[in-house]
Each structure stands twice: as structure tokens, then as C-alpha cells.
Coordinates of C-alpha atoms in Angstrom, one line a residue:
Chain N
M1 CA -181.7 42.0 -26.8
V2 CA -182.4 44.7 -24.3
F3 CA -185.9 47.1 -23.5
S4 CA -186.0 50.8 -24.5
G5 CA -183.5 52.9 -22.5
Q6 CA -181.0 50.3 -21.8
V7 CA -177.8 50.1 -23.4
F8 CA -175.8 46.6 -24.4
H9 CA -172.4 46.0 -23.4
P10 CA -171.0 43.0 -25.0
M11 CA -169.2 41.1 -21.9
A12 CA -165.8 40.6 -24.0
S13 CA -165.6 44.5 -24.5
L14 CA -165.6 44.9 -20.9
S15 CA -162.0 42.8 -20.5
S16 CA -158.8 43.5 -21.6
K17 CA -157.1 40.5 -19.7
V18 CA -159.6 37.8 -18.7
P19 CA -160.6 35.7 -21.4
V20 CA -164.3 35.5 -22.3
L21 CA -166.3 32.7 -24.4
T22 CA -169.2 34.5 -25.5
C23 CA -172.2 32.0 -26.3
G24 CA -174.9 33.1 -28.6
G25 CA -177.3 32.0 -31.4
L26 CA -180.0 32.6 -34.1
A27 CA -182.7 31.2 -31.6
K28 CA -183.8 34.7 -29.6
R29 CA -183.1 37.2 -31.6
F30 CA -184.2 36.1 -34.9
L31 CA -187.0 33.7 -33.3
V32 CA -186.3 30.9 -35.0
P33 CA -184.9 28.2 -31.9
G34 CA -185.5 25.3 -34.2
W35 CA -182.9 26.3 -37.0
R36 CA -179.9 25.1 -34.4
V37 CA -177.2 27.2 -35.4
G38 CA -175.5 29.2 -32.4
W39 CA -171.7 30.3 -32.0
I40 CA -169.1 30.5 -29.6
F41 CA -166.8 33.8 -29.7
V42 CA -163.5 33.4 -27.9
H43 CA -162.2 36.8 -26.6
D44 CA -158.7 36.4 -26.1
P45 CA -157.0 39.7 -25.4
I46 CA -153.6 38.1 -23.7
G47 CA -153.4 35.1 -26.1
V48 CA -153.6 32.2 -23.5
M49 CA -156.5 30.2 -25.2
N50 CA -155.1 28.1 -28.0
Q51 CA -155.6 24.9 -26.3
I52 CA -158.9 26.1 -25.5
K53 CA -159.5 26.7 -29.0
T54 CA -158.0 23.1 -30.1
G55 CA -160.4 21.6 -27.4
I56 CA -163.4 23.2 -28.9
V57 CA -162.7 21.8 -32.3
N58 CA -162.3 18.5 -30.9
L59 CA -165.6 18.7 -29.0
S60 CA -167.4 19.9 -32.0
Q61 CA -166.2 17.0 -34.1
L62 CA -168.4 14.7 -31.7
I63 CA -171.9 15.8 -33.8
I64 CA -170.0 17.4 -36.6
G65 CA -171.5 20.8 -36.5
A66 CA -174.6 22.6 -37.2
N67 CA -177.2 22.9 -39.8
S68 CA -175.6 23.1 -43.2
L69 CA -178.4 24.9 -44.9
I70 CA -179.0 27.6 -42.3
Q71 CA -175.2 28.2 -42.0
A72 CA -175.3 28.8 -46.0
A73 CA -178.1 31.3 -45.6
L74 CA -176.2 32.7 -42.5
P75 CA -174.7 35.9 -44.2
D76 CA -178.2 36.8 -45.6
I77 CA -180.0 36.0 -42.0
L78 CA -177.5 38.1 -40.3
A79 CA -178.5 41.2 -42.9
T80 CA -181.9 41.5 -41.8
P81 CA -183.0 45.1 -41.3
T82 CA -182.6 46.5 -37.7
S83 CA -186.5 47.3 -37.9
F84 CA -187.5 43.6 -37.5
H85 CA -185.1 43.5 -34.2
Q86 CA -187.1 46.7 -33.3
D87 CA -190.2 45.6 -33.9
T88 CA -189.8 42.4 -32.0
M89 CA -188.2 44.2 -28.6
R90 CA -190.9 46.4 -28.8
K91 CA -193.4 43.6 -28.9
L92 CA -191.8 41.8 -25.8
E93 CA -192.0 44.9 -23.7
E94 CA -195.2 45.6 -24.4
N95 CA -195.9 42.0 -23.6
A96 CA -193.6 42.3 -20.4
Q97 CA -195.2 45.3 -19.4
L98 CA -199.0 44.1 -19.8
S99 CA -197.9 41.0 -17.9
A100 CA -196.3 43.1 -14.9
K101 CA -199.7 45.1 -14.7
L102 CA -202.1 42.0 -14.4
L103 CA -199.8 40.5 -11.9
A104 CA -199.4 43.1 -9.6
D105 CA -203.1 43.0 -8.8
I106 CA -202.6 39.5 -7.5
P107 CA -202.2 39.6 -3.8
G108 CA -199.0 37.6 -2.7
L109 CA -197.1 38.1 -5.7
T110 CA -194.2 41.0 -6.6
V111 CA -193.1 41.3 -10.0
I112 CA -189.5 42.2 -10.9
P113 CA -189.0 44.2 -13.8
A114 CA -186.6 42.8 -16.9
Q115 CA -184.4 45.0 -18.5
G116 CA -184.4 42.9 -21.5
A117 CA -185.5 39.3 -21.3
M118 CA -188.3 37.1 -22.7
Y119 CA -189.8 35.7 -19.3
L120 CA -190.7 37.7 -16.5
L121 CA -189.6 36.7 -12.7
V122 CA -192.3 36.8 -9.8
R123 CA -191.4 36.6 -6.5
F124 CA -194.5 34.6 -4.6
S125 CA -194.7 35.2 -1.0
S126 CA -195.8 32.0 1.0
S127 CA -197.1 33.9 4.0
L128 CA -200.1 34.9 2.1
C129 CA -201.1 31.3 1.8
P130 CA -200.1 29.5 5.0
L131 CA -202.1 26.2 4.1
L132 CA -199.9 26.0 1.0
P133 CA -196.3 25.3 1.2
L134 CA -194.2 26.4 -1.3
I135 CA -193.1 22.9 -2.1
C136 CA -196.4 22.1 -2.9
F137 CA -196.9 25.5 -5.2
F138 CA -194.2 24.3 -7.6
S139 CA -195.0 20.5 -7.7
Chain R
M1 CA -186.4 32.8 -46.1
S2 CA -185.6 33.2 -49.7
S3 CA -181.8 32.5 -49.1
I4 CA -182.8 29.5 -47.6
T5 CA -185.0 28.5 -50.6
N6 CA -182.4 29.5 -52.7
H7 CA -179.7 27.6 -51.1
L8 CA -182.3 24.4 -50.9
N9 CA -182.8 24.4 -54.7
S10 CA -178.7 24.6 -55.4
Y11 CA -178.4 21.5 -53.7
K12 CA -174.9 22.8 -52.2
A13 CA -175.8 22.9 -49.2
N14 CA -176.9 19.6 -48.3
G15 CA -173.3 17.9 -47.2
Y16 CA -171.2 17.9 -44.0
G17 CA -169.1 21.2 -43.6
P18 CA -166.4 21.6 -41.4
S19 CA -167.4 20.9 -37.7
I20 CA -166.5 24.5 -36.4
G21 CA -168.9 25.9 -39.3
L22 CA -168.6 27.1 -43.0
L23 CA -166.0 29.7 -43.4
S24 CA -168.5 32.0 -45.1
A25 CA -170.9 31.6 -42.4
R26 CA -167.9 32.6 -39.6
E27 CA -166.8 35.5 -42.2
A28 CA -170.6 37.0 -41.8
L29 CA -170.3 36.6 -37.8
A30 CA -166.9 38.3 -37.7
T31 CA -168.4 41.1 -39.9
H32 CA -171.6 41.3 -37.8
Y33 CA -170.2 41.0 -34.3
S34 CA -166.5 42.6 -34.5
T35 CA -166.2 45.7 -32.5
T36 CA -163.3 47.8 -31.9
D37 CA -162.9 46.8 -28.0
A38 CA -163.5 43.0 -28.9
P39 CA -162.5 42.5 -32.1
I40 CA -162.9 39.0 -33.4
T41 CA -161.8 37.2 -36.9
T42 CA -163.0 33.8 -38.1
K43 CA -160.4 32.1 -35.8
D44 CA -161.9 33.1 -33.0
I45 CA -165.6 31.9 -34.1
F46 CA -166.7 28.4 -33.5
I47 CA -170.4 27.4 -35.1
T48 CA -172.5 24.7 -33.0
S49 CA -175.8 23.5 -33.2
G50 CA -177.9 26.2 -31.3
C51 CA -176.5 28.1 -28.2
S52 CA -177.0 25.0 -26.3
D53 CA -174.2 23.2 -28.0
A54 CA -172.4 26.5 -27.5
L55 CA -173.1 26.2 -23.8
N56 CA -172.4 22.4 -23.8
I57 CA -169.1 22.7 -25.5
S58 CA -167.8 25.5 -24.0
I59 CA -168.6 24.0 -20.5
G60 CA -167.1 20.9 -21.4
V61 CA -163.4 22.9 -22.4
L62 CA -163.1 25.0 -19.8
A63 CA -163.8 22.6 -16.6
N64 CA -162.4 18.9 -15.9
E65 CA -164.6 16.7 -13.6
G66 CA -164.3 17.5 -9.8
Q67 CA -163.8 21.3 -10.7
N68 CA -166.3 23.6 -10.5
I69 CA -167.9 26.8 -12.2
L70 CA -170.1 29.9 -11.0
I71 CA -173.6 30.0 -12.3
P72 CA -176.1 33.0 -11.5
R73 CA -178.8 32.2 -9.2
P74 CA -182.0 32.6 -10.3
G75 CA -180.6 31.1 -13.9
F76 CA -181.3 28.4 -16.7
S77 CA -181.5 25.4 -15.6
L78 CA -179.2 24.1 -18.6
Y79 CA -176.3 25.4 -16.8
E80 CA -176.6 23.1 -13.9
T81 CA -177.5 20.1 -16.3
L82 CA -174.9 20.6 -18.8
A83 CA -171.9 21.0 -16.1
S84 CA -173.5 17.7 -13.8
S85 CA -173.5 15.6 -16.2
K86 CA -170.0 15.8 -16.9
G87 CA -168.8 16.0 -12.7
I88 CA -168.3 19.6 -13.0
D89 CA -169.6 21.0 -9.6
C90 CA -171.9 24.4 -9.6
K91 CA -171.7 27.1 -7.4
F92 CA -174.5 29.3 -7.1
Y93 CA -173.8 33.1 -6.8
N94 CA -176.6 35.4 -6.2
L95 CA -178.6 37.7 -8.2
L96 CA -180.0 40.8 -6.5
P97 CA -183.4 41.6 -7.3
E98 CA -183.9 44.8 -5.5
N99 CA -180.7 46.4 -7.6
K100 CA -182.1 45.2 -11.0
W101 CA -180.8 41.4 -10.9
Q102 CA -176.8 42.7 -10.6
A103 CA -174.7 40.1 -9.6
D104 CA -173.5 39.9 -6.0
L105 CA -169.9 40.5 -6.3
N106 CA -168.5 40.2 -2.8
H107 CA -170.6 36.6 -2.9
I108 CA -168.6 36.0 -6.3
E109 CA -165.5 36.4 -4.7
S110 CA -166.3 34.6 -1.5
L111 CA -167.3 31.1 -3.9
I112 CA -164.3 31.1 -5.7
D113 CA -161.5 28.6 -4.7
S114 CA -158.6 26.4 -6.0
N115 CA -160.9 24.4 -8.4
T116 CA -163.0 27.3 -9.9
S117 CA -162.3 27.2 -13.4
A118 CA -164.8 29.7 -15.1
I119 CA -167.9 31.8 -14.0
L120 CA -170.9 31.8 -16.4
V121 CA -172.7 35.1 -16.7
N122 CA -175.7 35.9 -18.2
N123 CA -175.6 39.1 -20.6
P124 CA -177.4 41.6 -20.9
R125 CA -179.6 40.6 -17.6
F126 CA -176.6 41.2 -15.4
L127 CA -173.5 43.5 -15.4
F128 CA -170.5 42.1 -14.2
F129 CA -167.8 44.2 -13.8
V130 CA -165.2 42.4 -11.3
I131 CA -162.2 40.5 -13.2
F132 CA -160.6 37.3 -11.8
R133 CA -158.0 35.4 -12.6
I134 CA -160.2 32.9 -14.7
L135 CA -162.0 32.6 -17.5
I136 CA -165.5 34.0 -18.1
L137 CA -168.0 32.2 -19.8
S138 CA -170.7 34.9 -21.2
N139 CA -174.2 33.7 -22.5
S140 CA -175.7 36.3 -24.7
S141 CA -178.4 34.4 -26.1
Y142 CA -181.4 36.1 -24.2

């Protein structure tokens, strides 16, 4: 999920030797965090991950897997038109820009722009509030 | 939604499936996400109960108690929670806000020791190009 002007590069596509486990799920991209379906992709360019794969199978047996109904529908869910995702990203980006604009006017706060996230990180300058220790702000 | 309703009404999607996920679901993921640079088949795909479960299994399978993993700072608090619950140490590598949150590669290099088993990378917020002789764990859920 990236904002306009950015290009997503899967981590696995950047590695020709180092194994990569990629964790993902339906939650954020399809806006269904409660449906509880995610995945691990094992990128194993030099064939050293067989024991890891066995370990993943073993650990998956602790809770015997994900939601059966959503798994059955997964082929159709993945076929969701790209317009849905484009629309979602457009709204997220608009909200991020609006939030950044509003926060920028508050003394002591510095907004750090995001390139594709559902949150915004803001730097708080404690020097502008000497009577309020930083720990007090967060507690 | 209609697909879910159809499967619900079929009464055929209610039972336990393979713990690593239905074959039809894994086939769909392989078709959807496989690329020329990073091809995957159903043998490379494991379905989990949400991405949190994927992270939990991945951290658990990559590191033993007493080993460490590198995680980004700032970062999702769940990474440390999952690792700590298994007795796996966390070493935090800096992200650089002045450089679009790119990973501080020198800092990463300085943190790696003989007990380091994996580096966790949050993608796409951060770019990460340095390759080490250890595993990379990528969280692409955001």
C-alpha cells in the first residue's frame, strides 16, 4: 500500500540469495482486520529453508489454521477490482495530507510525511513545553 | 460478500481444513502474488490467522530463546511483544525520519552479532538493500 508517486517493491524481489519470509494478510488492504486471514510467503532462492517450512507447519498446528469461511472465499476476495484499492489509498492519502496540514500549525509538533501508511508519526518538541516532562505527556 | 454468503449457505466451508490453509486459497495467493523476480508456489505459502499470527509463527520459527532479531525503531509494538514472549532478544535499528524513514544501514550492521538470526523489515515504509548472511523477515501488511 503506497501513496501516489511511490512504487512498491516486494522485499523478496530484491534478494537473490538471502531467504525472505514475507508476512501479509487481508486486514489492511481489504479493510477487514477481524476476518483473521493472513499468510507467510517463503522466498528461498538458494534452497535452505526446508527445515523452516517444516517448523512453520508444526507451529501452524497449534491453533489449526485460519477462518475456514474466509479461506473458501479467498479466490474471489483476491479478485476484488483494483479500483477498490485505488479508492482506499486515495482516501488514506487525503486524510494523511489533511492531518499533516492541521498538525503543522501546532507549535512544538513536526509532522513527518508518510509514503504509504495508515498512521502518521509526529515529532513532539519537549523544549516548547518545559513544564511538561515527556513521560508525563505519554502517561 | 456474495462469495462468503454462497460458501456459508453451501455448508461446505465450516470444518477444519489443513492447518497451513486450504489448497484453493493457497493457489489463489500464488496466482495473485507470484512475480518473475520472486516466484512462489503453494509449497511456499502458509495461511495464518491474520498477519499477527504470521508474525508470531515467523518469529517463533526463525529464532530460539537467547537469540536476537533486529526490529525497526520506531516500529509496531507487537514485534517486541511476540519476540519477548518467546525469550528472544530484540535489538532496535534506527529509521531515519530525515530520509523518508529509510533504515540506517550502518546501525543495522553494528547491531548484528553471532546470535542474530533475522532482521525484520517493514515494507513499504522503508527501503532495505543490504544483504547479510541471515534471514530477512518482511512485514508487508501496511
